[in-house]
Amino acid sequence: MADFVLLKEKKAAPIFLEDNGIFGLEKMTGIFAKDINRVSGVTPEIVKELPGDEYVIYVGHCESPYVGKLGIDVSEIKGKREVYGIFLCENAGQKILAIVGSDKRGTIYGMFSISEKMGVSPWYYWADAKVKRLSQVVFDESICRVSKEPSVKYRGFFINDEQPCFGNWAREKFGSIRPCPELYEKIFELLLRLKGNYLWPAMWRSDFTLDHIENAQLANEMGVIMGASHHEPCCRSGQEFQTLRRDNPQYGTDWSFLSNAEGITEFWKDGLIRNKDFENLITIGMRGENDSYLMPEDATLEDNINVLKKAITKQKELIAKYAPSEHPQLLAIYKEVEDYYFGDENTKGLKDWDVLDNDIMMLCDDNFANVRTLPDEELRKKPGGFGMYYHFDYFGEPVSYLWINSSPLTKVWEQMTMAYDYGIRSAWIVNVGDIKNQELPLSYFIDLAYDFDKWGTKAINKTEEYTLQFFNKLGFKDDVGVQAAELATEYTKWNGRRRPEALHHDHYHPCHENEARHILNRIYEATEKSEDLYQKVKGTDLEECFFQEVYYPVNAVAEINKMQIYSGLNELYAKQHKTKANEYAKLITECIERERGLTDEFHTRNNGKWNHMQSVYHIGFIHWNDEQCQLPISHYVNPVRDPRLIVSVVNQTDYTCAHRWTRHVLKMPLCFESNKLGEFEVANGGLRALEYHIDWEGDWIEITDLSTGETLSKNEAGRTDVSNNYKVKILKDKWDHKPNAMIRIYVDNGEVVADESENCTSVPVVEIQVEVSTLDLSEVKENCFLEGNGVISIEAAHCASNKSSKLAEYKEIKGFGRTLSGMKAYPQNIRFDNTEDAPVLSYKVFAAEDGEYTCQIYAAASNPVVYHGKLSIGVAANGADRIAVNTIPDKGFDPWKSASWRVGVLDNIHVGECKLALKKGLNEISLSAIDPAVVIEKIVLWNPNTEIRKSYLGPKESKNYIL
């Protein structure tokens, strides 16, 4: 077959549309023609009869007459849902590119697949992904394909929490905060280009159909199935009743099916009649106004279930009479409705009510991207199937997050593949807030739902590949695309640890584990990389898209993390009376100003196209919402006039000055095998420069000035206006076997206090006692992690062995979680009650002494898949029977409302704890799977004589002794 020339010499092949009477295909073909214009500057003619041109694009349905005339085999398409075929064929010398769909959306997806092949990104409008102009477009036989049937039947997103960003932007650009058809056309087009088909419209301050009946008409024309959120039944938005109650209370004033059943019934009936001719997936059920409980707090579980049954029964009568549909109905099991669905030992829940068997049960995550209870094998037999309402954005407790992408794709993959494997395949919808800032996770979510075979459970560790593909399709090629993808993954990793709104100065520890410094170094590296990359794309067609998708989020999130970490350091240094506290106060202010400047730039770039889109408050929430949110507090030190020596050991909050009545000896525990490097800081608390010299005992200590990299000689002089840091290294080949040695920092020009002015024998000095230990590894014959500074910490993936069982195996999810990765048992829908059935991870550790160590298991902030279930894992030491360690509290853990859940979703971690008896020397720790949904990130063992040190991410990984 000869090549097909779609475009050449400023001539585009005409489009022969044979829509077979399918309403809306003409409009969608017109959008496809505009895509050809975007590429070429030429708009092809759309005709209803086959033209005589040499090259013709044919757009049709599998039952259109010309499909047969052209001899196109549609056996793989016919009778399928939303499938398309691309064919090259000839007709009396003509060359034809045929786009044939099994139905309306199949044809639309086929046209948009050609658009993508020409270089038109689904995000050409919403992310300013500029379309590259081409002088010719030629396709060979490689363009031919038949698409697969989508994995999930209904796939889409929910525009929600749209004030102040989306709403004010819509008012400025489209005339109203209530989105109009002109705006919805862009939203519908985006949805269809992503191969979605289902939408919950904006509803905070707007009423989709009440505002503009043309919105619903347009959705129907373009092939978008409309739904409504979890508390908006019968095609009426949540605000409609309130709007009508105020302006014309024809349906009564009480949103209650007890006191106003007649009025509510009429309200639902009129909504169904109004929307009956459109394609709808109708939400049923009922919740209270403004996303609240349906009944008063004193109502029993049975009371709530009974009134909900009465409401649903009436809704079904109305739907059958006024708005029968080819689509099922949908009940959202959101928040408290989960209790009504499952019931309890005394009250049967909605799951036992056969009236709902043919409807989609839309399960919901906990609003923080962790799925809740999943259907067991018996529930999965119900013909209606299950859906999932997921969140990339949320306005509610414990802390709202409405701003930036905080959804690492590894987390989305892990949670949504688990949902799919539990049979949740009828409907997926995700709350995307304002659409802007959620471009990457939204694309991934819908692609995962569309082609689960390609991106789902069997495609473990392909999120990196997907991210690169996403940026390639935006136009970023080669190394620019690779680095853009890496930066997007990096900033999302920061947000995945803790969302910006919930981040405060006391989260990353300023000392312990060098946590603050480690995070800052990663941030500095990423922002420098983003700056270098921005200079490469500046002035090109990629600049605007790069700024929105990479530069702004990387740098804005960086500034928020930096200001909070600087604030923690500032507070510490102020408590230590170091003048460097004032330098960090300045840095905090610079971060605040820089972040504001980035927001202003986002709003004014590209002629203000995206003005308002970053205007939501997103720093320092002290309540569940943005009320009274606070920027970091800066502390200032008023220094004394003369130099003042202040010394601290890095990784400790302890510090001391040099005067004899108040000073104390600092401790620096080191070990030749596990942690032979230490660090201390010499700081100034005065205005004048501090002069000092450093001496130490023994020749087995080596001290290096970190600012110069030079090794010090004993009694070498130093000078600082603010502070100097020194690295300490212990040398085993020179060790005299003494258990400790002293480092002394002498003041040469410091302040003179009363005692010293009277008694010249009182020398201002600070002493650091280096406490050295050694581990006898002579009998160790295998690799192991060594105890250092009282702790052994291991990334879960760094196991000594990974033993599969007959039923399952542990797999690493690379890049998952807060540090390195996560380990999860697959298949992921099995519980392992018997140890012999469970896969096992084993870790070899070397303990410094005999004792009962505290074992901490860091696991993802998941929820049990069983209603009120557990997230347990088996833990054992040295072949003993396993202990079932629940990584959530045994009692009182309740997704979306308990205190323990709140801590988990904000910290993005659960920590289970037990005691393990270890012997001095080599030990084996075994972790075996019990409950599904447990993703292990880290294992930490604390020496019984060591105080557990506070840090956000936990101890850094211990040294791995490798033979």
Coordinates of C-alpha atoms in Angstrom, one line a residue, residues 153-406:
K153 CA -16.3 1.6 31.1
Y154 CA -16.7 5.1 32.5
R155 CA -13.6 7.2 32.8
G156 CA -13.4 10.9 33.7
F157 CA -12.8 13.8 36.1
F158 CA -14.6 16.1 38.5
I159 CA -14.0 19.9 38.4
N160 CA -14.3 20.8 42.1
D161 CA -13.2 23.2 44.8
E162 CA -12.9 25.7 41.9
Q163 CA -12.7 28.9 43.9
P164 CA -10.8 31.1 43.9
C165 CA -8.7 29.9 41.0
F166 CA -10.8 28.3 38.2
G167 CA -13.9 30.4 39.1
N168 CA -12.2 33.8 39.0
W169 CA -10.2 32.7 35.9
A170 CA -13.5 31.7 34.2
R171 CA -15.1 35.0 35.1
E172 CA -12.3 37.0 33.7
K173 CA -11.9 34.9 30.5
F174 CA -15.4 33.7 29.9
G175 CA -17.6 36.2 31.6
S176 CA -18.8 34.3 34.7
I177 CA -17.7 32.0 37.5
R178 CA -20.5 29.8 36.2
P179 CA -18.9 28.0 33.3
C180 CA -20.6 28.6 29.9
P181 CA -20.7 26.4 26.8
E182 CA -17.7 28.1 25.3
L183 CA -15.6 27.0 28.3
Y184 CA -17.2 23.6 28.6
E185 CA -16.4 22.9 25.0
K186 CA -12.7 23.1 25.9
I187 CA -13.2 20.9 28.9
F188 CA -15.2 18.3 26.9
E189 CA -12.6 18.3 24.2
L190 CA -9.8 17.7 26.7
L191 CA -11.7 14.8 28.2
L192 CA -12.2 13.2 24.9
R193 CA -8.7 13.7 23.7
L194 CA -7.5 11.9 26.8
K195 CA -9.9 9.1 25.9
G196 CA -12.2 9.8 28.8
N197 CA -16.0 9.8 28.5
Y198 CA -17.5 10.9 31.8
L199 CA -17.6 14.2 33.6
W200 CA -18.8 15.6 36.9
P201 CA -19.2 19.4 36.2
A202 CA -18.1 22.3 38.4
M203 CA -20.5 22.8 41.2
W204 CA -19.1 25.1 43.9
R205 CA -20.7 28.2 42.6
S206 CA -22.4 26.9 39.5
D207 CA -25.3 24.8 38.3
F208 CA -24.4 23.0 35.1
T209 CA -27.8 22.7 33.4
L210 CA -29.6 25.4 35.3
D211 CA -27.0 28.0 34.4
H212 CA -27.0 27.1 30.7
I213 CA -29.1 24.3 29.2
E214 CA -26.7 24.6 26.3
N215 CA -24.0 23.0 28.6
A216 CA -25.9 19.8 28.7
Q217 CA -26.9 20.0 25.0
L218 CA -23.2 20.5 24.1
A219 CA -22.1 17.5 26.2
N220 CA -24.6 15.4 24.5
E221 CA -23.5 16.6 21.1
M222 CA -19.8 16.0 21.7
G223 CA -20.3 12.5 23.2
V224 CA -19.7 13.2 26.9
I225 CA -21.6 11.2 29.5
M226 CA -22.6 13.6 32.2
G227 CA -22.9 12.6 35.9
A228 CA -22.9 14.5 39.1
S229 CA -21.0 14.2 42.3
H230 CA -21.7 12.0 45.3
H231 CA -24.4 14.3 46.8
E232 CA -26.1 15.5 43.6
P233 CA -28.8 13.0 42.6
C234 CA -31.1 13.0 39.6
C235 CA -29.2 15.4 37.3
R236 CA -29.4 18.3 39.7
S237 CA -26.4 20.1 41.1
G238 CA -25.9 20.6 44.9
Q239 CA -26.4 24.3 44.6
E240 CA -29.7 24.2 42.6
F241 CA -31.9 23.6 45.5
Q242 CA -30.3 26.4 47.5
T243 CA -30.6 28.7 44.5
L244 CA -34.2 27.9 43.8
R245 CA -35.1 28.1 47.5
R246 CA -33.8 31.6 47.6
D247 CA -35.3 32.8 44.4
N248 CA -38.4 30.7 44.0
P249 CA -39.1 28.2 46.8
Q250 CA -41.4 26.0 44.6
Y251 CA -39.9 22.8 46.1
G252 CA -40.1 23.9 49.7
T253 CA -37.2 25.1 51.9
D254 CA -36.0 21.9 53.7
W255 CA -33.5 19.6 52.1
S256 CA -35.0 16.7 53.9
F257 CA -36.7 13.5 52.7
L258 CA -38.4 13.4 56.1
S259 CA -40.0 16.8 56.4
N260 CA -40.1 17.7 52.7
A261 CA -40.4 14.5 50.7
E262 CA -43.0 15.8 48.3
G263 CA -41.0 18.9 47.4
I264 CA -37.7 17.0 47.1
T265 CA -39.5 14.4 44.8
E266 CA -40.7 17.2 42.5
F267 CA -37.2 18.7 42.5
W268 CA -35.7 15.4 41.3
K269 CA -38.5 14.7 38.8
D270 CA -38.0 18.1 37.1
G271 CA -34.3 17.5 36.9
L272 CA -34.8 14.2 35.2
I273 CA -37.4 15.6 32.8
R274 CA -35.1 18.4 31.9
N275 CA -32.1 16.2 31.2
K276 CA -33.8 13.0 29.9
D277 CA -32.8 13.5 26.3
F278 CA -29.1 13.7 27.1
E279 CA -26.6 10.9 27.8
N280 CA -26.4 10.6 31.6
L281 CA -25.0 8.3 34.2
I282 CA -27.5 9.3 36.9
T283 CA -26.3 9.6 40.5
I284 CA -28.7 8.4 43.1
G285 CA -28.8 8.5 46.8
M286 CA -28.9 11.5 49.1
R287 CA -26.6 13.3 51.6
G288 CA -27.1 16.5 53.6
E289 CA -26.7 20.0 52.2
N290 CA -23.2 21.2 51.6
D291 CA -21.6 17.8 51.6
S292 CA -22.8 16.9 55.1
Y293 CA -24.6 14.1 57.0
L294 CA -28.2 13.3 55.9
M295 CA -29.7 13.1 59.3
P296 CA -29.1 14.7 62.8
E297 CA -26.2 13.3 64.9
D298 CA -28.6 11.4 67.2
A299 CA -30.0 9.3 64.3
T300 CA -29.2 5.6 64.4
L301 CA -27.5 3.6 61.7
E302 CA -30.8 2.0 60.9
D303 CA -32.6 5.4 60.7
N304 CA -30.1 6.6 58.1
I305 CA -30.2 3.4 56.1
N306 CA -34.0 3.5 56.1
V307 CA -34.4 7.1 54.9
L308 CA -31.8 6.5 52.3
K309 CA -33.7 3.4 51.0
K310 CA -36.9 5.5 50.8
A311 CA -35.1 8.2 48.8
I312 CA -33.5 5.7 46.4
T313 CA -36.7 3.9 45.9
K314 CA -38.5 7.1 44.9
Q315 CA -35.5 8.1 42.7
K316 CA -35.7 4.8 40.8
E317 CA -39.4 5.2 40.2
L318 CA -38.8 8.7 38.8
I319 CA -36.0 7.5 36.6
A320 CA -37.9 4.6 35.2
K321 CA -40.9 6.9 34.4
Y322 CA -39.2 10.1 33.2
A323 CA -35.6 9.4 32.2
P324 CA -35.0 5.7 31.3
S325 CA -31.4 5.3 30.1
E326 CA -29.0 2.8 28.5
H327 CA -26.6 3.5 31.4
P328 CA -27.0 2.2 34.9
Q329 CA -27.4 4.4 37.9
L330 CA -24.6 5.2 40.4
L331 CA -24.5 5.4 44.2
A332 CA -21.4 7.0 45.7
I333 CA -20.3 5.3 48.9
Y334 CA -18.7 8.5 50.2
K335 CA -17.6 9.1 53.8
E336 CA -20.4 8.1 56.2
V337 CA -22.3 6.3 53.4
E338 CA -19.8 3.5 53.7
D339 CA -21.3 2.7 57.1
Y340 CA -24.7 2.7 55.6
Y341 CA -23.5 0.4 52.8
F342 CA -21.9 -2.2 55.1
G343 CA -24.2 -1.9 58.1
D344 CA -23.2 -3.8 61.3
E345 CA -24.0 -6.9 63.2
N346 CA -27.4 -5.7 64.1
T347 CA -28.4 -3.8 61.0
K348 CA -28.2 -4.9 57.4
G349 CA -26.6 -2.4 55.1
L350 CA -27.3 -1.3 51.6
K351 CA -25.0 -4.0 50.2
D352 CA -27.7 -6.6 51.2
W353 CA -30.4 -4.7 49.4
D354 CA -31.0 -6.3 46.0
V355 CA -32.6 -3.1 44.7
L356 CA -29.1 -1.8 44.0
D357 CA -27.6 -5.0 42.5
N358 CA -27.7 -3.6 38.9
D359 CA -26.3 -0.2 39.8
I360 CA -22.7 0.9 40.0
M361 CA -21.5 1.2 43.6
M362 CA -19.0 4.1 43.4
L363 CA -16.6 3.5 46.2
C364 CA -14.4 6.4 47.4
D365 CA -11.0 6.9 48.7
D366 CA -10.4 8.7 52.0
N367 CA -10.0 12.1 50.1
F368 CA -6.3 11.7 50.4
A369 CA -5.7 9.2 47.5
N370 CA -5.9 6.1 49.7
V371 CA -8.7 3.7 48.7
R372 CA -10.9 2.5 51.5
T373 CA -12.8 -0.8 51.8
L374 CA -12.8 -2.8 48.6
P375 CA -15.4 -5.4 47.5
D376 CA -14.8 -9.0 48.5
E377 CA -15.4 -11.9 46.2
E378 CA -19.1 -12.2 47.0
L379 CA -19.8 -8.5 46.4
R380 CA -17.9 -8.6 43.1
K381 CA -20.6 -10.9 41.7
K382 CA -23.2 -8.1 41.7
P383 CA -23.9 -7.3 38.0
G384 CA -23.8 -3.5 38.5
G385 CA -20.1 -3.5 39.3
F386 CA -18.0 -1.0 41.3
G387 CA -16.4 2.3 40.6
M388 CA -13.9 4.5 42.4
Y389 CA -14.0 8.2 43.2
Y390 CA -10.4 9.3 43.7
H391 CA -8.8 12.6 44.7
F392 CA -6.0 14.8 43.4
D393 CA -7.5 17.8 45.2
Y394 CA -9.6 18.1 48.4
F395 CA -11.3 20.8 50.5
G396 CA -11.8 19.4 54.0
E397 CA -10.2 17.9 57.1
P398 CA -7.6 17.4 58.3
V399 CA -5.9 19.9 55.9
S400 CA -7.2 20.9 52.5
Y401 CA -5.0 20.7 49.4
L402 CA -6.2 22.6 46.4
W403 CA -3.1 24.0 44.8
I404 CA -0.4 21.9 43.1
N405 CA 0.1 18.3 42.0
S406 CA 0.8 16.3 45.1

